[in-house]
Amino acid sequence: MTDQTADISALVLFSGGQDSATCLAWALARFSHVETLGFSYGQRHIVELACREALIAGMASLRPDWATKLGEAHTLDIPTLSAISDTALTRDMAIEMGADGLPNTFVPGRNLVFLTFAAALAYRRGITHIVGGMCETDYSGYPDCRDDTIKALNTALNLGMARPFELHTPLMWLDKAATWSLAHDLGGETLIDLIRDQSHTCYLGERGERHDWGYGCGECPACQLRARGWSGYVATRSKATP
């Protein structure tokens, strides 16, 4: 893999989920220094934040050069996001579709807030590359995951902070099966196993049962999407193996 940004630092939005873990590996393969940022915003699945340490340690042990690239791990508390929202990710309510056609797991403004805080932190840290796991190929219709949204916000951040930030979304046009394949390309079966065992994506925060694709309730939209992606990935790998 050609390293085109060998002497540049990056800040990765790192929740502890499958997508952000893959994005962290993607950044480590491209940048010389990588810091991570997670948010505690009153999410029901806050257990995801506890997964980050094991994921970072696993990636550091996977490749010596990745270990030297890993920098500070940041966490920002933004409880206001939960206080002003009324969603299934921030309240104890059933997950269902809303009258507006969006699932009630949509937290209005979440990615806009995350990326704005990330840019503010990156400004102080002297970082201009910010990496996020937003995706509109295999998602729940969240408007703040769309490529147009990210590009518009990128422009606003550059204007508002007078810095040439570049927002990277390596998963934007990948479905979950392709995301698993990307993880395999970056770190082989070792990275795949690390993500399956240590990441967390279940909306309900369940880590009791270990499925083929990892831990979760197995029923929420996040688990179902991850399970379908794993099945697609396994099928693709089987066809590629003689």
mmCIF file of C-alpha atoms in Angstrom:
data_model
loop_
_atom_site.group_PDB
_atom_site.id
_atom_site.type_symbol
_atom_site.label_atom_id
_atom_site.label_comp_id
_atom_site.label_asym_id
_atom_site.label_seq_id
_atom_site.Cartn_x
_atom_site.Cartn_y
_atom_site.Cartn_z
ATOM 1 C CA MET A 1 0.000 0.000 0.000
ATOM 2 C CA THR A 2 1.426 3.372 -0.994
ATOM 3 C CA ASP A 3 1.731 5.790 1.916
ATOM 4 C CA GLN A 4 0.937 9.187 0.409
ATOM 5 C CA THR A 5 0.707 11.068 3.722
ATOM 6 C CA ALA A 6 3.717 9.626 5.511
ATOM 7 C CA ASP A 7 4.635 12.785 7.439
ATOM 8 C CA ILE A 8 1.157 14.013 8.364
ATOM 9 C CA SER A 9 -0.895 13.511 11.523
ATOM 10 C CA ALA A 10 -4.545 12.497 11.706
ATOM 11 C CA LEU A 11 -7.326 12.492 14.283
ATOM 12 C CA VAL A 12 -9.719 9.526 14.086
ATOM 13 C CA LEU A 13 -13.268 9.613 15.454
ATOM 14 C CA PHE A 14 -13.003 6.393 17.426
ATOM 15 C CA SER A 15 -16.124 5.113 19.177
ATOM 16 C CA GLY A 16 -14.961 1.545 19.742
ATOM 17 C CA GLY A 17 -17.258 0.137 17.055
ATOM 18 C CA GLN A 18 -16.496 -1.927 13.955
ATOM 19 C CA ASP A 19 -16.484 1.000 11.550
ATOM 20 C CA SER A 20 -14.314 3.283 13.646
ATOM 21 C CA ALA A 21 -11.872 0.426 14.371
ATOM 22 C CA THR A 22 -11.498 -0.143 10.628
ATOM 23 C CA CYS A 23 -11.001 3.587 10.128
ATOM 24 C CA LEU A 24 -8.285 3.615 12.782
ATOM 25 C CA ALA A 25 -6.421 0.839 10.968
ATOM 26 C CA TRP A 26 -6.911 2.736 7.691
ATOM 27 C CA ALA A 27 -5.374 5.858 9.222
ATOM 28 C CA LEU A 28 -2.473 3.948 10.756
ATOM 29 C CA ALA A 29 -1.632 2.594 7.292
ATOM 30 C CA ARG A 30 -1.438 6.144 5.886
ATOM 31 C CA PHE A 31 -0.339 8.674 8.480
ATOM 32 C CA SER A 32 2.789 9.025 10.591
ATOM 33 C CA HIS A 33 0.976 10.022 13.782
ATOM 34 C CA VAL A 34 -2.595 9.098 14.710
ATOM 35 C CA GLU A 35 -4.644 10.321 17.655
ATOM 36 C CA THR A 36 -8.136 9.138 18.534
ATOM 37 C CA LEU A 37 -11.253 10.869 19.829
ATOM 38 C CA GLY A 38 -14.328 9.352 21.431
ATOM 39 C CA PHE A 39 -17.485 11.009 22.736
ATOM 40 C CA SER A 40 -19.520 10.301 25.843
ATOM 41 C CA TYR A 41 -22.901 11.814 25.048
ATOM 42 C CA GLY A 42 -25.278 9.749 27.154
ATOM 43 C CA GLN A 43 -25.553 6.910 24.635
ATOM 44 C CA ARG A 44 -27.222 3.692 25.783
ATOM 45 C CA HIS A 45 -24.370 1.685 24.288
ATOM 46 C CA ILE A 46 -21.683 3.578 26.198
ATOM 47 C CA VAL A 47 -19.934 0.230 26.683
ATOM 48 C CA GLU A 48 -18.415 0.947 23.259
ATOM 49 C CA LEU A 49 -16.074 3.491 24.863
ATOM 50 C CA ALA A 50 -14.691 0.812 27.185
ATOM 51 C CA CYS A 51 -13.701 -1.263 24.136
ATOM 52 C CA ARG A 52 -11.307 1.320 22.769
ATOM 53 C CA GLU A 53 -8.347 0.513 24.996
ATOM 54 C CA ALA A 54 -8.264 -3.166 23.992
ATOM 55 C CA LEU A 55 -8.651 -2.275 20.319
ATOM 56 C CA ILE A 56 -5.797 0.221 20.446
ATOM 57 C CA ALA A 57 -3.587 -2.240 22.320
ATOM 58 C CA GLY A 58 -4.431 -4.946 19.797
ATOM 59 C CA MET A 59 -3.541 -2.740 16.843
ATOM 60 C CA ALA A 60 -0.292 -1.697 18.521
ATOM 61 C CA SER A 61 0.668 -5.363 18.894
ATOM 62 C CA LEU A 62 -0.417 -6.175 15.341
ATOM 63 C CA ARG A 63 2.301 -4.108 13.692
ATOM 64 C CA PRO A 64 5.324 -2.430 15.321
ATOM 65 C CA ASP A 65 5.062 0.588 13.017
ATOM 66 C CA TRP A 66 1.438 1.110 14.063
ATOM 67 C CA ALA A 67 2.506 1.086 17.717
ATOM 68 C CA THR A 68 4.921 3.962 17.104
ATOM 69 C CA LYS A 69 2.273 5.940 15.213
ATOM 70 C CA LEU A 70 -0.416 5.763 17.894
ATOM 71 C CA GLY A 71 -0.697 9.004 19.817
ATOM 72 C CA GLU A 72 -2.971 10.384 22.507
ATOM 73 C CA ALA A 73 -6.467 8.981 23.034
ATOM 74 C CA HIS A 74 -8.986 11.733 23.788
ATOM 75 C CA THR A 75 -12.509 11.544 25.224
ATOM 76 C CA LEU A 76 -14.943 14.466 25.271
ATOM 77 C CA ASP A 77 -18.043 14.561 27.450
ATOM 78 C CA ILE A 78 -20.971 16.249 25.689
ATOM 79 C CA PRO A 79 -24.058 15.282 27.759
ATOM 80 C CA THR A 80 -25.998 18.182 26.260
ATOM 81 C CA LEU A 81 -26.472 16.130 23.083
ATOM 82 C CA SER A 82 -28.434 13.555 25.056
ATOM 83 C CA ALA A 83 -30.319 16.179 27.031
ATOM 84 C CA ILE A 84 -31.738 17.840 23.923
ATOM 85 C CA SER A 85 -32.472 14.636 21.990
ATOM 86 C CA ASP A 86 -35.283 12.134 22.316
ATOM 87 C CA THR A 87 -34.003 9.028 20.549
ATOM 88 C CA ALA A 88 -33.632 5.296 21.071
ATOM 89 C CA LEU A 89 -29.877 5.751 21.454
ATOM 90 C CA THR A 90 -30.253 8.213 24.340
ATOM 91 C CA ARG A 91 -33.505 7.041 25.959
ATOM 92 C CA ASP A 92 -34.861 3.680 27.158
ATOM 93 C CA MET A 93 -37.358 3.173 24.354
ATOM 94 C CA ALA A 94 -38.047 0.638 21.629
ATOM 95 C CA ILE A 95 -36.230 1.048 18.332
ATOM 96 C CA GLU A 96 -38.711 1.849 15.561
ATOM 97 C CA MET A 97 -39.259 3.987 12.495
ATOM 98 C CA GLY A 98 -40.403 7.555 13.009
ATOM 99 C CA ALA A 99 -43.159 9.412 11.165
ATOM 100 C CA ASP A 100 -40.465 11.263 9.203
ATOM 101 C CA GLY A 101 -39.180 8.019 7.688
ATOM 102 C CA LEU A 102 -36.045 7.958 9.829
ATOM 103 C CA PRO A 103 -35.358 5.354 12.519
ATOM 104 C CA ASN A 104 -35.580 6.766 16.030
ATOM 105 C CA THR A 105 -31.937 5.815 16.518
ATOM 106 C CA PHE A 106 -31.065 8.980 14.586
ATOM 107 C CA VAL A 107 -29.542 11.534 16.978
ATOM 108 C CA PRO A 108 -30.081 14.916 15.270
ATOM 109 C CA GLY A 109 -26.861 16.815 14.734
ATOM 110 C CA ARG A 110 -24.626 14.118 16.244
ATOM 111 C CA ASN A 111 -22.082 13.840 13.438
ATOM 112 C CA LEU A 112 -22.143 17.599 12.884
ATOM 113 C CA VAL A 113 -21.308 18.124 16.557
ATOM 114 C CA PHE A 114 -18.726 15.337 16.595
ATOM 115 C CA LEU A 115 -16.849 16.683 13.595
ATOM 116 C CA THR A 116 -16.992 20.271 14.852
ATOM 117 C CA PHE A 117 -15.539 19.284 18.215
ATOM 118 C CA ALA A 118 -12.983 17.099 16.434
ATOM 119 C CA ALA A 119 -11.909 20.041 14.283
ATOM 120 C CA ALA A 120 -11.619 22.270 17.360
ATOM 121 C CA LEU A 121 -9.408 19.668 19.046
ATOM 122 C CA ALA A 122 -7.416 19.123 15.846
ATOM 123 C CA TYR A 123 -6.886 22.895 15.623
ATOM 124 C CA ARG A 124 -5.251 22.909 19.053
ATOM 125 C CA ARG A 125 -3.223 19.768 18.298
ATOM 126 C CA GLY A 126 -1.942 21.068 14.953
ATOM 127 C CA ILE A 127 -3.762 18.340 12.997
ATOM 128 C CA THR A 128 -5.564 18.947 9.717
ATOM 129 C CA HIS A 129 -6.658 15.411 8.739
ATOM 130 C CA ILE A 130 -9.799 14.082 10.453
ATOM 131 C CA VAL A 131 -11.107 10.559 9.809
ATOM 132 C CA GLY A 132 -14.682 9.394 10.401
ATOM 133 C CA GLY A 133 -16.646 6.208 9.695
ATOM 134 C CA MET A 134 -19.668 7.870 8.056
ATOM 135 C CA CYS A 135 -21.191 5.807 5.268
ATOM 136 C CA GLU A 136 -24.202 6.216 3.007
ATOM 137 C CA THR A 137 -23.939 2.915 1.137
ATOM 138 C CA ASP A 138 -25.037 0.633 3.960
ATOM 139 C CA TYR A 139 -26.706 2.818 6.582
ATOM 140 C CA SER A 140 -30.024 3.702 8.195
ATOM 141 C CA GLY A 141 -30.791 6.830 6.222
ATOM 142 C CA TYR A 142 -29.137 9.227 8.654
ATOM 143 C CA PRO A 143 -28.810 12.565 6.805
ATOM 144 C CA ASP A 144 -25.601 13.483 8.662
ATOM 145 C CA CYS A 145 -23.861 10.412 7.205
ATOM 146 C CA ARG A 146 -24.272 11.558 3.606
ATOM 147 C CA ASP A 147 -21.280 12.501 1.501
ATOM 148 C CA ASP A 148 -22.868 15.853 0.627
ATOM 149 C CA THR A 149 -23.267 16.650 4.329
ATOM 150 C CA ILE A 150 -19.638 15.843 5.115
ATOM 151 C CA LYS A 151 -18.361 17.894 2.181
ATOM 152 C CA ALA A 152 -20.519 20.870 3.161
ATOM 153 C CA LEU A 153 -19.337 20.680 6.766
ATOM 154 C CA ASN A 154 -15.733 20.375 5.599
ATOM 155 C CA THR A 155 -16.133 23.674 3.762
ATOM 156 C CA ALA A 156 -17.778 25.326 6.777
ATOM 157 C CA LEU A 157 -15.048 24.157 9.159
ATOM 158 C CA ASN A 158 -12.294 25.414 6.859
ATOM 159 C CA LEU A 159 -13.979 28.799 6.574
ATOM 160 C CA GLY A 160 -14.899 29.087 10.241
ATOM 161 C CA MET A 161 -11.496 28.090 11.609
ATOM 162 C CA ALA A 162 -9.299 29.302 8.753
ATOM 163 C CA ARG A 163 -7.538 25.936 8.593
ATOM 164 C CA PRO A 164 -7.263 23.519 5.662
ATOM 165 C CA PHE A 165 -8.975 20.557 7.333
ATOM 166 C CA GLU A 166 -9.557 17.451 5.249
ATOM 167 C CA LEU A 167 -12.353 15.153 6.376
ATOM 168 C CA HIS A 168 -11.708 11.556 5.309
ATOM 169 C CA THR A 169 -14.563 9.039 5.128
ATOM 170 C CA PRO A 170 -12.945 5.826 3.840
ATOM 171 C CA LEU A 171 -16.147 3.801 4.332
ATOM 172 C CA MET A 172 -18.487 6.215 2.572
ATOM 173 C CA TRP A 173 -19.103 3.998 -0.463
ATOM 174 C CA LEU A 174 -18.574 0.588 1.195
ATOM 175 C CA ASP A 175 -21.223 -1.768 2.515
ATOM 176 C CA LYS A 176 -20.511 -3.740 5.701
ATOM 177 C CA ALA A 177 -19.198 -6.752 3.787
ATOM 178 C CA ALA A 178 -16.709 -4.502 1.987
ATOM 179 C CA THR A 179 -15.781 -2.915 5.321
ATOM 180 C CA TRP A 180 -14.820 -6.356 6.640
ATOM 181 C CA SER A 181 -12.805 -6.912 3.454
ATOM 182 C CA LEU A 182 -11.023 -3.592 3.951
ATOM 183 C CA ALA A 183 -10.116 -4.604 7.499
ATOM 184 C CA HIS A 184 -8.721 -7.872 6.153
ATOM 185 C CA ASP A 185 -6.647 -6.014 3.560
ATOM 186 C CA LEU A 186 -5.258 -3.761 6.292
ATOM 187 C CA GLY A 187 -4.465 -6.336 8.961
ATOM 188 C CA GLY A 188 -5.405 -9.824 7.834
ATOM 189 C CA GLU A 189 -7.216 -12.344 10.016
ATOM 190 C CA THR A 190 -5.575 -10.924 13.135
ATOM 191 C CA LEU A 191 -7.290 -7.576 12.674
ATOM 192 C CA ILE A 192 -10.558 -9.285 11.732
ATOM 193 C CA ASP A 193 -10.493 -11.313 14.959
ATOM 194 C CA LEU A 194 -9.581 -8.245 16.996
ATOM 195 C CA ILE A 195 -12.570 -6.324 15.654
ATOM 196 C CA ARG A 196 -14.909 -9.287 16.170
ATOM 197 C CA ASP A 197 -13.780 -9.852 19.756
ATOM 198 C CA GLN A 198 -13.143 -6.346 21.037
ATOM 199 C CA SER A 199 -15.284 -3.831 19.125
ATOM 200 C CA HIS A 200 -18.871 -2.986 20.018
ATOM 201 C CA THR A 201 -21.645 -1.875 17.666
ATOM 202 C CA CYS A 202 -24.881 -3.118 19.300
ATOM 203 C CA TYR A 203 -27.274 -0.238 20.010
ATOM 204 C CA LEU A 204 -28.456 -1.868 23.239
ATOM 205 C CA GLY A 205 -24.961 -2.312 24.654
ATOM 206 C CA GLU A 206 -25.295 -6.098 24.943
ATOM 207 C CA ARG A 207 -22.025 -8.016 25.247
ATOM 208 C CA GLY A 208 -23.276 -11.293 26.673
ATOM 209 C CA GLU A 209 -23.420 -13.442 23.546
ATOM 210 C CA ARG A 210 -20.572 -13.892 21.060
ATOM 211 C CA HIS A 211 -21.884 -14.294 17.500
ATOM 212 C CA ASP A 212 -19.765 -15.120 14.449
ATOM 213 C CA TRP A 213 -19.521 -11.386 13.737
ATOM 214 C CA GLY A 214 -18.900 -10.313 17.324
ATOM 215 C CA TYR A 215 -20.831 -9.392 20.466
ATOM 216 C CA GLY A 216 -24.335 -7.925 20.538
ATOM 217 C CA CYS A 217 -28.029 -8.541 21.094
ATOM 218 C CA GLY A 218 -28.383 -9.898 17.565
ATOM 219 C CA GLU A 219 -31.729 -8.160 17.075
ATOM 220 C CA CYS A 220 -31.177 -4.405 16.876
ATOM 221 C CA PRO A 221 -30.587 -2.758 13.470
ATOM 222 C CA ALA A 222 -26.865 -2.361 14.144
ATOM 223 C CA CYS A 223 -26.455 -6.064 14.939
ATOM 224 C CA GLN A 224 -28.530 -7.155 11.958
ATOM 225 C CA LEU A 225 -26.534 -4.946 9.623
ATOM 226 C CA ARG A 226 -23.255 -6.232 11.017
ATOM 227 C CA ALA A 227 -24.436 -9.864 10.745
ATOM 228 C CA ARG A 228 -25.483 -9.432 7.095
ATOM 229 C CA GLY A 229 -22.163 -7.793 6.339
ATOM 230 C CA TRP A 230 -20.263 -10.650 7.960
ATOM 231 C CA SER A 231 -22.218 -13.225 5.939
ATOM 232 C CA GLY A 232 -21.460 -11.333 2.744
ATOM 233 C CA TYR A 233 -17.790 -11.072 3.647
ATOM 234 C CA VAL A 234 -17.518 -14.799 4.446
ATOM 235 C CA ALA A 235 -19.244 -15.684 1.165
ATOM 236 C CA THR A 236 -16.866 -13.467 -0.790
ATOM 237 C CA ARG A 237 -13.820 -14.932 0.952
ATOM 238 C CA SER A 238 -15.063 -18.475 0.280
ATOM 239 C CA LYS A 239 -15.374 -17.772 -3.448
ATOM 240 C CA ALA A 240 -11.891 -16.257 -3.515
ATOM 241 C CA THR A 241 -10.318 -19.271 -1.784
ATOM 242 C CA PRO A 242 -9.609 -22.221 -4.115
#
